[in-house]
């Protein structure tokens, strides 16, 4: 049920140089490595300069991986009506984003969705990161 | 107009009444229920007692990660007039080798003004001081004074402000040359001179213009123009870049070259 999908999306990603609000997107993340992670939330850091969402994913063989994804800045998210209670430990979340360049289980989250399709932490910043291709 | 203002004032008083009933020290109790909208100022730019346009307030600004782009409330310069050295500095930049902001080093004047977070402007007859929510930095601009001589170059530079009619003009020099102009990494040198013009065009807006003059990097000065919008419904928030900078602490990004 839980899945990790890494899409070779380089050709589909906008050629524009991606950016993030705090530091340069390209300093850390790879715009050619789109990733979709699905799993149970284990922890949420609601702190500056970015929130971090931790989740455990499981592949088809049952192997569990601990993953972490950087989200938007908490101040902007707060002004958009979100809070640290918008995502709870144990929630099943689907994160679409981009992998870090260093090969660790780290990603930059572009969207976070709950079962039923409700998005959380959306609209944190128009930060110019590449548009993800349709999955 | 009065028919719209009076109900808003009445709502505000009605909202404040329960708080005042508990005495002089309202206590935040975590009530996140929707509040009546703050009164929205209208009309011409307000003025301070000394007759100058009042720039005070919390201002929402367009995020400008790339000063060549034109977006909502931001007019960029599409083609930058690089010198040969400037073009070399731009072409050789790779953020993956270290973006100083990832280490929470001071963003400097330009990247602070280009940041997505709001600024609070404080104003007196002698000073204007932008308080940047980004990393909780501030900058003090003396009015009517000359640049300091022999001062150590800094991240935000040395600013001197003056009024040209109803426009507040800020002339900033003496940068340390360790910053970038924007998130995408457009370069500048220690010869950078920045001219900023703040014009409060009405109660809700500031027209902002910034001119980049750096003869080592650009063959001529170039300009961005922006609109800032007053947010009476917001308050400035704390922002600690160092608080949980996992990107750096866990080595996902490199510190900048020294």
mmCIF file of C-alpha atoms in Angstrom:
data_model
loop_
_atom_site.group_PDB
_atom_site.id
_atom_site.type_symbol
_atom_site.label_atom_id
_atom_site.label_comp_id
_atom_site.label_asym_id
_atom_site.label_seq_id
_atom_site.Cartn_x
_atom_site.Cartn_y
_atom_site.Cartn_z
ATOM 1 C CA UNK A 1 0.000 0.000 0.000
ATOM 2 C CA UNK A 2 2.756 2.374 0.894
ATOM 3 C CA UNK A 3 4.961 3.288 -1.947
ATOM 4 C CA UNK A 4 7.938 5.293 -2.971
ATOM 5 C CA UNK A 5 8.074 6.472 -6.528
ATOM 6 C CA UNK A 6 11.054 8.250 -7.961
ATOM 7 C CA UNK A 7 10.303 9.716 -11.337
ATOM 8 C CA UNK A 8 12.965 10.554 -13.858
ATOM 9 C CA UNK A 9 11.285 13.830 -14.561
ATOM 10 C CA UNK A 10 14.189 15.898 -15.755
ATOM 11 C CA UNK A 11 12.898 16.413 -19.254
ATOM 12 C CA UNK A 12 9.525 17.469 -18.007
ATOM 13 C CA UNK A 13 10.740 19.949 -15.431
ATOM 14 C CA UNK A 14 10.882 23.602 -16.324
ATOM 15 C CA UNK A 15 14.269 24.718 -17.519
ATOM 16 C CA UNK A 16 14.176 27.725 -15.230
ATOM 17 C CA UNK A 17 16.538 27.591 -12.285
ATOM 18 C CA UNK A 18 14.562 26.580 -9.221
ATOM 19 C CA UNK A 19 14.655 28.649 -6.068
ATOM 20 C CA UNK A 20 13.580 28.459 -2.475
ATOM 21 C CA UNK A 21 12.695 31.232 -0.104
ATOM 22 C CA UNK A 22 15.568 30.904 2.359
ATOM 23 C CA UNK A 23 18.513 29.673 0.371
ATOM 24 C CA UNK A 24 18.941 28.713 -3.244
ATOM 25 C CA UNK A 25 16.982 25.557 -4.162
ATOM 26 C CA UNK A 26 19.868 24.457 -6.361
ATOM 27 C CA UNK A 27 22.248 24.603 -3.400
ATOM 28 C CA UNK A 28 20.621 21.503 -1.959
ATOM 29 C CA UNK A 29 17.992 19.877 -4.153
ATOM 30 C CA UNK A 30 17.951 18.267 -7.572
ATOM 31 C CA UNK A 31 15.195 19.550 -9.870
ATOM 32 C CA UNK A 32 15.597 16.460 -12.071
ATOM 33 C CA UNK A 33 14.763 14.059 -9.241
ATOM 34 C CA UNK A 34 11.079 14.405 -8.552
ATOM 35 C CA UNK A 35 9.876 12.098 -5.807
ATOM 36 C CA UNK A 36 6.534 11.030 -4.390
ATOM 37 C CA UNK A 37 6.585 9.708 -0.843
ATOM 38 C CA UNK A 38 3.674 8.085 0.916
ATOM 39 C CA UNK A 39 3.747 7.069 4.521
ATOM 40 C CA UNK A 40 2.949 7.732 8.139
ATOM 41 C CA UNK A 41 4.032 10.998 9.694
ATOM 42 C CA UNK A 42 6.367 10.338 12.616
ATOM 43 C CA UNK A 43 7.339 13.898 13.590
ATOM 44 C CA UNK A 44 6.885 17.536 12.608
ATOM 45 C CA UNK A 45 9.396 20.320 13.300
ATOM 46 C CA UNK A 46 7.414 23.580 13.276
ATOM 47 C CA UNK A 47 10.490 25.794 13.386
ATOM 48 C CA UNK A 48 12.401 28.364 11.382
ATOM 49 C CA UNK A 49 13.770 28.621 8.836
ATOM 50 C CA UNK A 50 11.649 25.789 7.348
ATOM 51 C CA UNK A 51 9.257 23.240 8.741
ATOM 52 C CA UNK A 52 10.379 19.628 8.454
ATOM 53 C CA UNK A 53 8.074 16.662 8.046
ATOM 54 C CA UNK A 54 9.309 13.202 8.952
ATOM 55 C CA UNK A 55 7.625 10.099 7.642
ATOM 56 C CA UNK A 56 8.249 6.397 7.372
ATOM 57 C CA UNK A 57 7.748 4.827 3.984
ATOM 58 C CA UNK A 58 7.681 1.177 3.121
ATOM 59 C CA UNK A 59 8.656 -0.469 -0.142
ATOM 60 C CA UNK A 60 7.126 -3.569 -1.692
ATOM 61 C CA UNK A 61 9.461 -5.850 0.256
ATOM 62 C CA UNK A 62 8.302 -4.296 3.508
ATOM 63 C CA UNK A 63 11.504 -2.397 4.177
ATOM 64 C CA UNK A 64 10.824 0.778 6.128
ATOM 65 C CA UNK A 65 12.759 3.949 5.358
ATOM 66 C CA UNK A 66 12.896 7.036 7.557
ATOM 67 C CA UNK A 67 12.519 10.129 5.403
ATOM 68 C CA UNK A 68 12.469 13.875 6.004
ATOM 69 C CA UNK A 69 11.191 16.696 3.849
ATOM 70 C CA UNK A 70 11.715 20.428 4.102
ATOM 71 C CA UNK A 71 8.568 22.543 3.814
ATOM 72 C CA UNK A 72 7.797 26.237 3.821
ATOM 73 C CA UNK A 73 8.741 28.804 6.454
ATOM 74 C CA UNK A 74 6.447 28.683 9.502
ATOM 75 C CA UNK A 75 5.745 32.431 9.476
ATOM 76 C CA UNK A 76 4.322 32.392 5.955
ATOM 77 C CA UNK A 77 2.431 29.167 6.673
ATOM 78 C CA UNK A 78 0.953 30.706 9.814
ATOM 79 C CA UNK A 79 -0.252 33.720 7.849
ATOM 80 C CA UNK A 80 -1.894 31.318 5.420
ATOM 81 C CA UNK A 81 -3.831 29.722 8.277
ATOM 82 C CA UNK A 82 -1.750 26.625 8.960
ATOM 83 C CA UNK A 83 -0.342 25.530 12.304
ATOM 84 C CA UNK A 84 1.731 22.759 13.825
ATOM 85 C CA UNK A 85 -1.578 20.976 14.465
ATOM 86 C CA UNK A 86 -2.491 20.838 10.776
ATOM 87 C CA UNK A 87 -0.582 17.565 10.439
ATOM 88 C CA UNK A 88 -0.623 14.999 13.218
ATOM 89 C CA UNK A 89 1.669 12.140 14.139
ATOM 90 C CA UNK A 90 0.349 9.025 12.451
ATOM 91 C CA UNK A 91 -1.367 10.862 9.623
ATOM 92 C CA UNK A 92 -0.932 9.124 6.291
ATOM 93 C CA UNK A 93 0.571 11.768 4.048
ATOM 94 C CA UNK A 94 1.596 11.934 0.427
ATOM 95 C CA UNK A 95 4.462 14.299 -0.261
ATOM 96 C CA UNK A 96 5.453 15.372 -3.737
ATOM 97 C CA UNK A 97 8.805 17.068 -4.004
ATOM 98 C CA UNK A 98 12.399 16.835 -5.084
ATOM 99 C CA UNK A 99 15.284 14.808 -3.682
ATOM 100 C CA UNK A 100 18.376 16.338 -2.157
ATOM 101 C CA UNK A 101 21.590 16.167 -4.130
ATOM 102 C CA UNK A 102 23.487 14.425 -1.346
ATOM 103 C CA UNK A 103 21.645 11.116 -1.775
ATOM 104 C CA UNK A 104 20.178 11.039 1.737
ATOM 105 C CA UNK A 105 16.497 10.417 2.471
ATOM 106 C CA UNK A 106 15.891 14.172 2.337
ATOM 107 C CA UNK A 107 13.485 16.024 0.103
ATOM 108 C CA UNK A 108 12.021 19.437 -0.596
ATOM 109 C CA UNK A 109 8.238 19.146 -0.280
ATOM 110 C CA UNK A 110 6.211 20.929 -2.932
ATOM 111 C CA UNK A 111 2.878 19.543 -1.772
ATOM 112 C CA UNK A 112 1.632 17.611 1.234
ATOM 113 C CA UNK A 113 -1.697 15.806 0.941
ATOM 114 C CA UNK A 114 -3.817 13.832 3.347
ATOM 115 C CA UNK A 115 -6.076 10.897 2.406
ATOM 116 C CA UNK A 116 -8.996 12.347 0.501
ATOM 117 C CA UNK A 117 -6.774 14.795 -1.250
ATOM 118 C CA UNK A 118 -6.818 17.627 1.284
ATOM 119 C CA UNK A 119 -3.642 19.696 0.968
ATOM 120 C CA UNK A 120 -1.861 21.011 4.026
ATOM 121 C CA UNK A 121 0.868 23.639 4.241
ATOM 122 C CA UNK A 122 -0.059 24.829 0.769
ATOM 123 C CA UNK A 123 0.659 28.277 -0.556
ATOM 124 C CA UNK A 124 3.670 29.005 1.633
ATOM 125 C CA UNK A 125 5.548 30.962 -1.002
ATOM 126 C CA UNK A 126 5.682 31.584 -4.681
ATOM 127 C CA UNK A 127 9.301 30.604 -4.672
ATOM 128 C CA UNK A 128 9.926 29.701 -8.279
ATOM 129 C CA UNK A 129 10.723 26.050 -7.728
ATOM 130 C CA UNK A 130 10.027 23.899 -10.779
ATOM 131 C CA UNK A 131 6.531 22.696 -11.510
ATOM 132 C CA UNK A 132 6.208 18.984 -11.004
ATOM 133 C CA UNK A 133 4.961 16.906 -13.865
ATOM 134 C CA UNK A 134 1.595 15.180 -13.555
ATOM 135 C CA UNK A 135 2.010 11.834 -11.800
ATOM 136 C CA UNK B 1 -17.093 56.586 2.781
ATOM 137 C CA UNK B 2 -18.242 57.187 6.358
ATOM 138 C CA UNK B 3 -20.929 54.564 5.989
ATOM 139 C CA UNK B 4 -18.229 51.925 5.542
ATOM 140 C CA UNK B 5 -15.830 53.186 8.175
ATOM 141 C CA UNK B 6 -18.269 53.491 11.052
ATOM 142 C CA UNK B 7 -19.298 49.811 11.146
ATOM 143 C CA UNK B 8 -15.658 48.717 11.080
ATOM 144 C CA UNK B 9 -14.814 50.986 14.000
ATOM 145 C CA UNK B 10 -17.851 49.713 15.834
ATOM 146 C CA UNK B 11 -16.751 46.127 15.230
ATOM 147 C CA UNK B 12 -13.287 46.902 16.511
ATOM 148 C CA UNK B 13 -14.657 48.409 19.712
ATOM 149 C CA UNK B 14 -16.950 45.445 20.167
ATOM 150 C CA UNK B 15 -13.985 43.105 19.745
ATOM 151 C CA UNK B 16 -11.782 45.011 22.167
ATOM 152 C CA UNK B 17 -14.436 45.333 24.858
ATOM 153 C CA UNK B 18 -14.080 41.810 26.311
ATOM 154 C CA UNK B 19 -10.305 42.167 26.403
ATOM 155 C CA UNK B 20 -10.430 45.501 28.181
ATOM 156 C CA UNK B 21 -12.912 44.095 30.654
ATOM 157 C CA UNK B 22 -10.151 41.861 32.031
ATOM 158 C CA UNK B 23 -7.938 44.832 32.843
ATOM 159 C CA UNK B 24 -4.881 46.446 31.353
ATOM 160 C CA UNK B 25 -2.939 43.316 30.428
ATOM 161 C CA UNK B 26 -4.693 41.289 27.764
ATOM 162 C CA UNK B 27 -3.532 37.684 27.900
ATOM 163 C CA UNK B 28 -3.139 35.599 24.764
ATOM 164 C CA UNK B 29 -5.120 32.463 25.295
ATOM 165 C CA UNK B 30 -4.534 30.803 21.947
ATOM 166 C CA UNK B 31 -7.874 31.830 20.517
ATOM 167 C CA UNK B 32 -7.550 31.277 16.802
ATOM 168 C CA UNK B 33 -11.168 32.020 15.898
ATOM 169 C CA UNK B 34 -11.549 34.531 13.063
ATOM 170 C CA UNK B 35 -11.331 38.141 14.169
ATOM 171 C CA UNK B 36 -13.024 41.166 12.698
ATOM 172 C CA UNK B 37 -10.877 42.623 9.972
ATOM 173 C CA UNK B 38 -8.598 45.450 11.023
ATOM 174 C CA UNK B 39 -9.691 48.858 9.809
ATOM 175 C CA UNK B 40 -8.219 49.373 6.372
ATOM 176 C CA UNK B 41 -6.764 52.848 5.939
ATOM 177 C CA UNK B 42 -7.851 54.804 2.924
ATOM 178 C CA UNK B 43 -7.087 58.128 1.365
ATOM 179 C CA UNK B 44 -3.798 59.934 0.894
ATOM 180 C CA UNK B 45 -0.498 59.112 2.549
ATOM 181 C CA UNK B 46 -0.507 59.995 6.243
ATOM 182 C CA UNK B 47 2.109 62.431 7.502
ATOM 183 C CA UNK B 48 4.230 62.630 10.624
ATOM 184 C CA UNK B 49 4.043 65.669 12.940
ATOM 185 C CA UNK B 50 7.030 67.184 11.111
ATOM 186 C CA UNK B 51 5.078 67.075 7.856
ATOM 187 C CA UNK B 52 6.940 64.238 6.136
ATOM 188 C CA UNK B 53 5.098 61.323 4.550
ATOM 189 C CA UNK B 54 4.819 58.591 7.163
ATOM 190 C CA UNK B 55 6.439 55.360 5.946
ATOM 191 C CA UNK B 56 5.649 53.548 9.194
ATOM 192 C CA UNK B 57 3.828 50.269 9.120
ATOM 193 C CA UNK B 58 4.155 46.584 8.322
ATOM 194 C CA UNK B 59 4.607 46.169 4.598
ATOM 195 C CA UNK B 60 4.034 43.127 2.431
ATOM 196 C CA UNK B 61 6.405 43.067 -0.506
ATOM 197 C CA UNK B 62 6.857 40.997 -3.630
ATOM 198 C CA UNK B 63 9.427 38.209 -3.245
ATOM 199 C CA UNK B 64 12.169 38.922 -5.757
ATOM 200 C CA UNK B 65 14.429 35.871 -6.102
ATOM 201 C CA UNK B 66 15.572 37.086 -9.526
ATOM 202 C CA UNK B 67 15.873 40.819 -10.186
ATOM 203 C CA UNK B 68 15.704 40.273 -13.957
ATOM 204 C CA UNK B 69 12.137 38.983 -13.724
ATOM 205 C CA UNK B 70 8.938 41.016 -13.804
ATOM 206 C CA UNK B 71 6.168 39.638 -11.596
ATOM 207 C CA UNK B 72 3.206 40.947 -9.627
ATOM 208 C CA UNK B 73 4.190 44.264 -8.038
ATOM 209 C CA UNK B 74 7.765 43.918 -9.348
ATOM 210 C CA UNK B 75 9.294 45.372 -12.504
ATOM 211 C CA UNK B 76 12.691 43.834 -13.207
ATOM 212 C CA UNK B 77 15.494 44.595 -15.642
ATOM 213 C CA UNK B 78 15.453 41.704 -18.111
ATOM 214 C CA UNK B 79 18.952 42.116 -19.566
ATOM 215 C CA UNK B 80 21.642 43.056 -17.089
ATOM 216 C CA UNK B 81 24.490 45.174 -18.530
ATOM 217 C CA UNK B 82 27.391 43.016 -17.364
ATOM 218 C CA UNK B 83 30.996 44.012 -17.712
ATOM 219 C CA UNK B 84 33.346 41.224 -18.794
ATOM 220 C CA UNK B 85 34.278 40.609 -15.160
ATOM 221 C CA UNK B 86 30.634 40.772 -14.155
ATOM 222 C CA UNK B 87 29.593 38.193 -16.718
ATOM 223 C CA UNK B 88 32.413 35.912 -15.625
ATOM 224 C CA UNK B 89 31.322 36.237 -11.975
ATOM 225 C CA UNK B 90 27.727 35.414 -12.929
ATOM 226 C CA UNK B 91 28.513 32.482 -15.230
ATOM 227 C CA UNK B 92 30.858 30.871 -12.723
ATOM 228 C CA UNK B 93 28.403 30.987 -9.815
ATOM 229 C CA UNK B 94 26.969 27.668 -8.659
ATOM 230 C CA UNK B 95 24.867 27.756 -5.500
ATOM 231 C CA UNK B 96 25.705 24.093 -4.927
ATOM 232 C CA UNK B 97 29.218 25.247 -3.998
ATOM 233 C CA UNK B 98 27.762 27.244 -1.120
ATOM 234 C CA UNK B 99 25.022 29.840 -0.794
ATOM 235 C CA UNK B 100 25.926 32.060 2.152
ATOM 236 C CA UNK B 101 22.282 32.465 3.181
ATOM 237 C CA UNK B 102 22.032 28.727 3.760
ATOM 238 C CA UNK B 103 24.537 29.244 6.564
ATOM 239 C CA UNK B 104 22.339 32.031 7.959
ATOM 240 C CA UNK B 105 25.011 34.635 7.313
ATOM 241 C CA UNK B 106 23.516 38.128 6.942
ATOM 242 C CA UNK B 107 21.543 38.401 3.725
ATOM 243 C CA UNK B 108 22.759 41.986 3.250
ATOM 244 C CA UNK B 109 20.711 44.919 2.023
ATOM 245 C CA UNK B 110 19.614 43.584 -1.348
ATOM 246 C CA UNK B 111 18.620 40.039 -0.420
ATOM 247 C CA UNK B 112 16.860 41.380 2.675
ATOM 248 C CA UNK B 113 14.879 43.825 0.546
ATOM 249 C CA UNK B 114 14.208 40.990 -1.931
ATOM 250 C CA UNK B 115 13.063 38.530 0.759
ATOM 251 C CA UNK B 116 9.459 37.279 0.858
ATOM 252 C CA UNK B 117 8.816 38.231 4.472
ATOM 253 C CA UNK B 118 7.333 41.612 5.410
ATOM 254 C CA UNK B 119 9.271 44.565 6.791
ATOM 255 C CA UNK B 120 8.253 46.899 9.569
ATOM 256 C CA UNK B 121 9.374 50.474 8.928
ATOM 257 C CA UNK B 122 10.049 52.712 11.930
ATOM 258 C CA UNK B 123 10.427 56.440 11.314
ATOM 259 C CA UNK B 124 11.482 59.504 13.267
ATOM 260 C CA UNK B 125 12.724 62.928 12.114
ATOM 261 C CA UNK B 126 16.308 61.678 12.469
ATOM 262 C CA UNK B 127 16.110 58.049 11.306
ATOM 263 C CA UNK B 128 14.227 55.556 9.197
ATOM 264 C CA UNK B 129 14.754 51.945 10.214
ATOM 265 C CA UNK B 130 13.486 48.929 8.275
ATOM 266 C CA UNK B 131 13.015 45.898 10.518
ATOM 267 C CA UNK B 132 13.260 42.836 8.308
ATOM 268 C CA UNK B 133 11.259 39.829 9.448
ATOM 269 C CA UNK B 134 13.740 37.732 7.453
ATOM 270 C CA UNK B 135 16.092 36.508 10.163
ATOM 271 C CA UNK B 136 14.944 39.353 12.485
ATOM 272 C CA UNK B 137 17.509 41.772 11.094
ATOM 273 C CA UNK B 138 17.303 45.553 11.076
ATOM 274 C CA UNK B 139 19.000 48.459 9.363
ATOM 275 C CA UNK B 140 19.211 52.065 10.575
ATOM 276 C CA UNK B 141 19.242 54.892 8.046
ATOM 277 C CA UNK B 142 20.290 58.289 9.458
ATOM 278 C CA UNK B 143 18.603 61.244 7.756
ATOM 279 C CA UNK B 144 20.686 64.186 6.579
ATOM 280 C CA UNK B 145 24.072 62.735 7.513
ATOM 281 C CA UNK B 146 27.066 61.901 5.340
ATOM 282 C CA UNK B 147 28.480 58.428 4.922
ATOM 283 C CA UNK B 148 30.938 57.441 7.614
ATOM 284 C CA UNK B 149 34.556 57.772 6.551
ATOM 285 C CA UNK B 150 36.950 54.882 7.050
ATOM 286 C CA UNK B 151 34.254 52.579 8.394
ATOM 287 C CA UNK B 152 34.634 48.826 8.089
ATOM 288 C CA UNK B 153 32.624 47.503 5.119
ATOM 289 C CA UNK B 154 29.513 45.636 6.193
ATOM 290 C CA UNK B 155 26.835 43.246 4.913
ATOM 291 C CA UNK B 156 24.115 45.918 4.829
ATOM 292 C CA UNK B 157 26.394 48.812 3.914
ATOM 293 C CA UNK B 158 26.425 52.391 5.169
ATOM 294 C CA UNK B 159 23.210 54.255 4.392
ATOM 295 C CA UNK B 160 22.512 57.975 4.255
ATOM 296 C CA UNK B 161 18.908 59.081 3.831
ATOM 297 C CA UNK B 162 17.355 62.339 2.718
ATOM 298 C CA UNK B 163 13.979 63.624 1.575
ATOM 299 C CA UNK B 164 13.435 64.752 -2.017
ATOM 300 C CA UNK B 165 9.986 66.265 -1.736
ATOM 301 C CA UNK B 166 7.747 63.426 -0.596
ATOM 302 C CA UNK B 167 10.226 60.699 -1.563
ATOM 303 C CA UNK B 168 12.659 59.228 0.940
ATOM 304 C CA UNK B 169 15.958 58.522 -0.814
ATOM 305 C CA UNK B 170 18.566 56.143 0.619
ATOM 306 C CA UNK B 171 22.132 56.104 -0.684
ATOM 307 C CA UNK B 172 24.089 53.063 0.508
ATOM 308 C CA UNK B 173 27.790 52.282 0.016
ATOM 309 C CA UNK B 174 30.624 50.459 1.793
ATOM 310 C CA UNK B 175 29.412 46.892 1.299
ATOM 311 C CA UNK B 176 31.707 44.010 2.176
ATOM 312 C CA UNK B 177 31.159 42.303 -1.184
ATOM 313 C CA UNK B 178 30.221 38.950 0.409
ATOM 314 C CA UNK B 179 26.548 39.026 -0.526
ATOM 315 C CA UNK B 180 24.578 38.389 -3.703
ATOM 316 C CA UNK B 181 21.926 40.669 -5.122
ATOM 317 C CA UNK B 182 19.195 38.012 -5.162
ATOM 318 C CA UNK B 183 18.489 34.355 -4.427
ATOM 319 C CA UNK B 184 19.446 33.239 -7.901
ATOM 320 C CA UNK B 185 22.855 34.726 -7.198
ATOM 321 C CA UNK B 186 23.417 37.785 -9.385
ATOM 322 C CA UNK B 187 26.798 39.169 -8.360
ATOM 323 C CA UNK B 188 28.061 42.504 -7.109
ATOM 324 C CA UNK B 189 31.398 43.774 -5.850
ATOM 325 C CA UNK B 190 32.582 45.960 -3.000
ATOM 326 C CA UNK B 191 32.108 48.915 -5.372
ATOM 327 C CA UNK B 192 28.334 48.518 -5.137
ATOM 328 C CA UNK B 193 26.274 51.652 -4.618
ATOM 329 C CA UNK B 194 22.551 51.235 -4.011
ATOM 330 C CA UNK B 195 20.006 54.021 -4.370
ATOM 331 C CA UNK B 196 16.539 53.336 -2.976
ATOM 332 C CA UNK B 197 13.497 55.555 -3.298
ATOM 333 C CA UNK B 198 10.453 55.135 -1.038
ATOM 334 C CA UNK B 199 7.308 57.058 -1.988
ATOM 335 C CA UNK B 200 4.131 56.479 0.014
ATOM 336 C CA UNK B 201 1.665 57.001 -2.787
ATOM 337 C CA UNK B 202 -1.431 56.571 -0.622
ATOM 338 C CA UNK B 203 -2.498 55.162 2.722
ATOM 339 C CA UNK B 204 -2.033 51.558 1.571
ATOM 340 C CA UNK B 205 1.000 51.628 -0.730
ATOM 341 C CA UNK B 206 4.663 52.507 -1.084
ATOM 342 C CA UNK B 207 6.229 52.796 -4.520
ATOM 343 C CA UNK B 208 9.755 51.432 -4.126
ATOM 344 C CA UNK B 209 12.572 51.805 -6.602
ATOM 345 C CA UNK B 210 16.067 50.366 -6.222
ATOM 346 C CA UNK B 211 18.978 51.206 -8.511
ATOM 347 C CA UNK B 212 22.097 49.050 -8.684
ATOM 348 C CA UNK B 213 25.315 50.856 -9.553
ATOM 349 C CA UNK B 214 28.477 48.742 -9.562
ATOM 350 C CA UNK B 215 31.045 49.724 -12.200
ATOM 351 C CA UNK B 216 33.107 46.572 -11.632
ATOM 352 C CA UNK B 217 30.156 44.319 -12.479
ATOM 353 C CA UNK B 218 27.786 46.416 -14.622
ATOM 354 C CA UNK B 219 28.457 48.918 -17.403
ATOM 355 C CA UNK B 220 25.642 51.194 -16.246
ATOM 356 C CA UNK B 221 23.165 51.466 -13.366
ATOM 357 C CA UNK B 222 19.908 49.501 -13.605
ATOM 358 C CA UNK B 223 16.665 49.568 -11.685
ATOM 359 C CA UNK B 224 13.815 47.516 -10.214
ATOM 360 C CA UNK B 225 10.464 49.031 -9.275
ATOM 361 C CA UNK B 226 8.034 47.533 -6.783
ATOM 362 C CA UNK B 227 4.814 48.169 -4.906
ATOM 363 C CA UNK B 228 4.640 47.523 -1.152
ATOM 364 C CA UNK B 229 1.233 47.009 0.453
ATOM 365 C CA UNK B 230 0.369 47.932 4.034
ATOM 366 C CA UNK B 231 -0.826 44.975 6.142
ATOM 367 C CA UNK B 232 -2.603 46.396 9.207
ATOM 368 C CA UNK B 233 -3.938 42.875 9.800
ATOM 369 C CA UNK B 234 -0.451 41.403 10.275
ATOM 370 C CA UNK B 235 2.137 41.687 13.008
ATOM 371 C CA UNK B 236 5.842 41.141 12.518
ATOM 372 C CA UNK B 237 6.927 37.678 13.630
ATOM 373 C CA UNK B 238 10.140 36.258 15.041
ATOM 374 C CA UNK B 239 12.371 34.487 12.529
ATOM 375 C CA UNK B 240 15.465 32.608 13.651
ATOM 376 C CA UNK B 241 17.368 31.201 10.717
ATOM 377 C CA UNK B 242 19.670 29.333 13.083
ATOM 378 C CA UNK B 243 16.884 27.668 15.052
ATOM 379 C CA UNK B 244 16.595 24.467 13.053
ATOM 380 C CA UNK B 245 18.846 24.912 10.044
ATOM 381 C CA UNK B 246 19.027 21.197 9.309
ATOM 382 C CA UNK B 247 20.179 21.871 5.765
ATOM 383 C CA UNK B 248 23.486 23.060 7.138
ATOM 384 C CA UNK B 249 23.693 21.074 10.386
ATOM 385 C CA UNK B 250 23.229 17.756 8.572
ATOM 386 C CA UNK B 251 25.432 18.710 5.651
ATOM 387 C CA UNK B 252 22.759 18.751 2.949
ATOM 388 C CA UNK B 253 24.219 22.017 1.687
ATOM 389 C CA UNK B 254 27.713 23.402 1.781
ATOM 390 C CA UNK B 255 28.850 26.450 3.702
ATOM 391 C CA UNK B 256 30.011 29.242 1.402
ATOM 392 C CA UNK B 257 33.625 29.473 0.219
ATOM 393 C CA UNK B 258 35.666 31.742 2.474
#
